[in-house]
mmCIF file of C-alpha atoms in Angstrom:
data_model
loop_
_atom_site.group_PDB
_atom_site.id
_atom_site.type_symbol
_atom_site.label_atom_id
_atom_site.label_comp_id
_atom_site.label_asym_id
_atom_site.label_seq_id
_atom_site.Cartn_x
_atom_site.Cartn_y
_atom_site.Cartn_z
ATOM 1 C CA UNK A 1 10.913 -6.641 -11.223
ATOM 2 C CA UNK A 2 8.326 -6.340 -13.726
ATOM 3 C CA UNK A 3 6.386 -2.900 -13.454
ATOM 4 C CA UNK A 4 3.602 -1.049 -15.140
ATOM 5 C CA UNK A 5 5.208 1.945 -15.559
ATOM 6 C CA UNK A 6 6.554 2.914 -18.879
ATOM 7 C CA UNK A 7 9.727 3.069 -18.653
ATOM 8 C CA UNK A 8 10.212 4.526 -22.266
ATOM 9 C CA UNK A 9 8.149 7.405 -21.755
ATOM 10 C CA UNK A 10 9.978 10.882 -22.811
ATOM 11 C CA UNK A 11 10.086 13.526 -19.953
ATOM 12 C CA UNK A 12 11.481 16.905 -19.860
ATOM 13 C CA UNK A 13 14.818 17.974 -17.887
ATOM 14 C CA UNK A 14 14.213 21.293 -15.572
ATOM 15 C CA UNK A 15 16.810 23.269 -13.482
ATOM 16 C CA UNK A 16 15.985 24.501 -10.399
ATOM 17 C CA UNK A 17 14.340 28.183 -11.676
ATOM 18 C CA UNK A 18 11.688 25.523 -13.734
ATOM 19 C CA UNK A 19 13.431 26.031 -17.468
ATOM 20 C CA UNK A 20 13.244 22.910 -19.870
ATOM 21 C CA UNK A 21 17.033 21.808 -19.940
ATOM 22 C CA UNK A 22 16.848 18.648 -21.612
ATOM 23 C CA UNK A 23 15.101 15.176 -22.129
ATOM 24 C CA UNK A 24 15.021 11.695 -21.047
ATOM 25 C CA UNK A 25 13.442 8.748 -21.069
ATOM 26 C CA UNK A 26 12.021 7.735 -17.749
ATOM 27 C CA UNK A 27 14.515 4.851 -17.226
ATOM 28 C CA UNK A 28 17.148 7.056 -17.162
ATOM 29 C CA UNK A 29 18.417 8.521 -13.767
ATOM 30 C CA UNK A 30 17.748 12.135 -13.579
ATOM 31 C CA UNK A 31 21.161 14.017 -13.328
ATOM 32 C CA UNK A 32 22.251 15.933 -10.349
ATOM 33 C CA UNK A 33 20.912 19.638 -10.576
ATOM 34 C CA UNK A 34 17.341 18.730 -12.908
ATOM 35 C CA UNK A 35 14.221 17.936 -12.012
ATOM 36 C CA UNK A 36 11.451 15.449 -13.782
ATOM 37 C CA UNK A 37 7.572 17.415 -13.743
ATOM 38 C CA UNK A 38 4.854 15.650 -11.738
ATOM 39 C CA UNK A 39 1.350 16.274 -11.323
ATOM 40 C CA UNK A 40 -1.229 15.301 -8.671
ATOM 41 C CA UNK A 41 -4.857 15.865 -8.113
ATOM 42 C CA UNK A 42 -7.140 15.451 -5.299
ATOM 43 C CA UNK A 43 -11.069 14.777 -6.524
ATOM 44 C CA UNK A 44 -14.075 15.626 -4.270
ATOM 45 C CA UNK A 45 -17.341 13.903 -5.306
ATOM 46 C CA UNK A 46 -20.716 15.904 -4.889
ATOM 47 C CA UNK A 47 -20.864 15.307 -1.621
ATOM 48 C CA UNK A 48 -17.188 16.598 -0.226
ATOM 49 C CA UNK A 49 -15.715 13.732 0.153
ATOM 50 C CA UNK A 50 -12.094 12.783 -1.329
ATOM 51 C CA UNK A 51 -11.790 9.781 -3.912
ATOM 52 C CA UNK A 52 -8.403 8.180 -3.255
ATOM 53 C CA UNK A 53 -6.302 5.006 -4.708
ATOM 54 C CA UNK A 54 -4.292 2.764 -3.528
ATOM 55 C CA UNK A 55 -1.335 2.080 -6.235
ATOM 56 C CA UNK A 56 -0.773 -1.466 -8.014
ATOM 57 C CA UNK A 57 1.871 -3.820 -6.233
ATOM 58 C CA UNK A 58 3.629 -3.420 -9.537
ATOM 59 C CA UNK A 59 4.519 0.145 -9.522
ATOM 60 C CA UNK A 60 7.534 1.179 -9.586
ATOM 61 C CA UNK A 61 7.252 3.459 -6.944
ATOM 62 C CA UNK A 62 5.258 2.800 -3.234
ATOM 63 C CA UNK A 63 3.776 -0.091 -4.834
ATOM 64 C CA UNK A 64 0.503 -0.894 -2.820
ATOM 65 C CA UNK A 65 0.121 2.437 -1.205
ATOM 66 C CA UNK A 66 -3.006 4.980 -0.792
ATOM 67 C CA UNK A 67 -2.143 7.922 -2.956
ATOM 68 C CA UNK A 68 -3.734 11.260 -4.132
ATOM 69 C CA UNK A 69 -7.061 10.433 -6.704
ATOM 70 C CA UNK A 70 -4.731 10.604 -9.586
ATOM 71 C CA UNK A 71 -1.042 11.404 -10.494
ATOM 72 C CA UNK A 72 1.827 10.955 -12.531
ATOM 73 C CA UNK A 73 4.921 12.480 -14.510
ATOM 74 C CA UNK A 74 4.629 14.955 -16.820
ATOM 75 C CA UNK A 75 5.022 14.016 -20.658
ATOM 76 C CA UNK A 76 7.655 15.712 -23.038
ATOM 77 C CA UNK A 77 6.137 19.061 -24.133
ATOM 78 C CA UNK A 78 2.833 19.016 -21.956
ATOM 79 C CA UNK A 79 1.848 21.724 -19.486
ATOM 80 C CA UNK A 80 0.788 20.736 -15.806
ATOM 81 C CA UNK A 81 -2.868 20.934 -16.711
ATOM 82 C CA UNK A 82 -2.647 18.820 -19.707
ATOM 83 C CA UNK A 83 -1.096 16.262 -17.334
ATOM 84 C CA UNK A 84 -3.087 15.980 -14.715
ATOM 85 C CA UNK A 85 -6.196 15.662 -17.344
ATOM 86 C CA UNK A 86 -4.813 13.069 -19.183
ATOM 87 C CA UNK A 87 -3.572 11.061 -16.008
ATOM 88 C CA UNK A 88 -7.033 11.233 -14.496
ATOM 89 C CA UNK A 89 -8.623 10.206 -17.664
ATOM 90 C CA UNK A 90 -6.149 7.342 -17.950
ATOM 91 C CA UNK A 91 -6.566 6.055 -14.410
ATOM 92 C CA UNK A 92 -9.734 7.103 -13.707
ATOM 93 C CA UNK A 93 -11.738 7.628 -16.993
ATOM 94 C CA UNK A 94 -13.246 10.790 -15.469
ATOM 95 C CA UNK A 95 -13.108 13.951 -17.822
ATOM 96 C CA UNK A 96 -16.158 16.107 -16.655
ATOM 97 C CA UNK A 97 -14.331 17.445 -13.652
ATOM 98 C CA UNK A 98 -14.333 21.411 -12.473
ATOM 99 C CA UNK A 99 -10.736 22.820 -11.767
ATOM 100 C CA UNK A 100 -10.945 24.284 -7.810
ATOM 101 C CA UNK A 101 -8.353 26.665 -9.168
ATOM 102 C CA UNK A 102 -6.005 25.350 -6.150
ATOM 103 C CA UNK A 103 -2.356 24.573 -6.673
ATOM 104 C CA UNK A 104 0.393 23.999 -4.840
ATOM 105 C CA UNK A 105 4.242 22.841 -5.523
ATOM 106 C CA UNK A 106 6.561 20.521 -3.543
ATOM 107 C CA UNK A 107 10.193 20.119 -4.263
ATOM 108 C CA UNK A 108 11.805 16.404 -4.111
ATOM 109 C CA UNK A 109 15.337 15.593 -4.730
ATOM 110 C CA UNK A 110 14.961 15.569 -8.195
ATOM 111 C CA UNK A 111 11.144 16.173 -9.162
ATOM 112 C CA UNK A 112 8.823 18.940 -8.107
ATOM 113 C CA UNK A 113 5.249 18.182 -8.096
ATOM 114 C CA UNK A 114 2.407 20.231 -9.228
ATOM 115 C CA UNK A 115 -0.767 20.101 -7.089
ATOM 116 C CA UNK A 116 -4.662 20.301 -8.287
ATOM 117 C CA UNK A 117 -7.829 20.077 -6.692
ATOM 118 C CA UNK A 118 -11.324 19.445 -9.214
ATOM 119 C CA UNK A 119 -14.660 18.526 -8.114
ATOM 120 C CA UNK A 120 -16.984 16.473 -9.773
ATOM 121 C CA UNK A 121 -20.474 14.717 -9.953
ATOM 122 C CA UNK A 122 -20.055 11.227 -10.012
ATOM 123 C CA UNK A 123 -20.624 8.161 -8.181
ATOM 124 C CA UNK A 124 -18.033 5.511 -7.332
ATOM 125 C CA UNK A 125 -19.476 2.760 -9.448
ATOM 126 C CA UNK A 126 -18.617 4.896 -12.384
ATOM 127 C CA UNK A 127 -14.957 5.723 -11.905
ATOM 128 C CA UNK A 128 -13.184 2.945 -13.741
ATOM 129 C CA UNK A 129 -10.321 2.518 -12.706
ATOM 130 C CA UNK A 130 -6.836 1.787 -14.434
ATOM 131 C CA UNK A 131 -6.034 -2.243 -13.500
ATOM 132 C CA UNK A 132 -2.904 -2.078 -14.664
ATOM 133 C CA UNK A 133 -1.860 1.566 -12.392
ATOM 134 C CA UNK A 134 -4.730 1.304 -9.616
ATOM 135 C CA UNK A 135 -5.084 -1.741 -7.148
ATOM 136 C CA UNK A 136 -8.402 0.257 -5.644
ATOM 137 C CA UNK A 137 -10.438 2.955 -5.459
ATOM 138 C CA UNK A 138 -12.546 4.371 -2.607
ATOM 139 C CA UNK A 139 -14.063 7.596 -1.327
ATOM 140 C CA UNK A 140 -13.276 8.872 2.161
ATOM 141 C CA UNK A 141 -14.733 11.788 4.067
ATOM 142 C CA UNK A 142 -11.856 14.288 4.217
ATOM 143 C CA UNK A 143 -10.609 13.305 7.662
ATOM 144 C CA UNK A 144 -10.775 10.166 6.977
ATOM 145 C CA UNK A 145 -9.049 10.629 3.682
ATOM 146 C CA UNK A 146 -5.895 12.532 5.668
ATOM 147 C CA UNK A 147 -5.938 9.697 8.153
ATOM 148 C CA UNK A 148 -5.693 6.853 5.444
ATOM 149 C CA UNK A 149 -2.790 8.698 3.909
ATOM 150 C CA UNK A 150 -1.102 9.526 6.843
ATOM 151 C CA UNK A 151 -0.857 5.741 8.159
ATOM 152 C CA UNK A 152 -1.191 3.656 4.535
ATOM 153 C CA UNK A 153 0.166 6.691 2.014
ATOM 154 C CA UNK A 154 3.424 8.720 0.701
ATOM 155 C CA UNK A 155 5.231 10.950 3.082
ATOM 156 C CA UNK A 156 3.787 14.144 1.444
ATOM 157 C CA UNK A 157 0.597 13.376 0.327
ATOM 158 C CA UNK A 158 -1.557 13.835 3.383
ATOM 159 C CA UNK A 159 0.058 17.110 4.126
ATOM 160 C CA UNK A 160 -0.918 18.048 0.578
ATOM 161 C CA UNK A 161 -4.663 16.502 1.530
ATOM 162 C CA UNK A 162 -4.449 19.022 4.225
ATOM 163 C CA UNK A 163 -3.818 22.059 2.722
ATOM 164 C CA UNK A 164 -6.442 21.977 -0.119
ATOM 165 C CA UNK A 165 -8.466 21.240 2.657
ATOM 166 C CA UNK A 166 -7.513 24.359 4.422
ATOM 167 C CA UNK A 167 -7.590 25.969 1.534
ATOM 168 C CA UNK A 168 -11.550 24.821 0.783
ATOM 169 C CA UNK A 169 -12.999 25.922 4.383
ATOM 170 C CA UNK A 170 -11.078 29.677 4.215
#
């Protein structure tokens, strides 16, 4: 199948207590016992509502689903933050963004994802989107965001949806 991903990227190797153990190239399998970094990010606009994507038919992984506003692995030697930046400026080209100061971690069989929140001013018609990564774009109001996700998305995204919101009304 041909994909967008690149699958010659360098990621780090983690045990389970989060300590760099290795490397490898995102072709490679991950070995029993490590863990691959990933980073996700839900963007609200002005106005509160959620900017979400639905993911190219040629990903490698849920290919044509609605995902979080902006995600990806982790790069060889780069923090969370750095991540998440650099995959919403890739897939997004947004870069004027204010961190919520929200995180959150989930634990797969052999990645653990890192979870953001930012806010931002912008209108639609100025995200531009990654082609090559991002099928669409569109903003939702929040419950309508959780519902998308929940019936179109990834397993764990709209219960991530839902606790940021949480989080924003405490």
């Amino acid at each position: 199948m041909k994909t967008t991903d690149t699958v010659d990227e360098w990621w780090n190797q983690y045990d389970e207590c989060g300590n760099i153990v290795g490397k490898q190239q995102r072709r490679d399998r991950v070995p029993a016992g490590r863990y691959h970094f990933v980073v996700n990010a839900f963007i609200f606009n002005q106005d509160g509502a959620v900017l979400l994507q639905q993911r190219s038919l040629s990903k490698l992984n849920h290919p044509g689903a609605w995902d979080c506003s902006a995600g990806g692995s982790a790069l060889r030697g780069e923090s969370a933050l750095t991540a998440i930046k650099r995959e919403i400026e890739e897939e997004l080209a947004l870069s004027s963004l204010v961190d919520l100061n929200w995180r959150d971690e989930f634990r797969g069989s052999d990645w653990v994802e890192e979870w953001f929140a930012f806010r931002g001013d912008f209108k639609l018609s100025a995200v531009k989107r990654q082609v090559a990564e991002v099928a669409q774009i569109a903003l939702f109001s929040p419950q309508r965001a959780v519902d998308k996700l929940h019936q179109q998305g990834i397993a764990n995204t709209s219960m991530q949806l839902q606790k940021v919101l949480n989080w924003l009304t405490q």
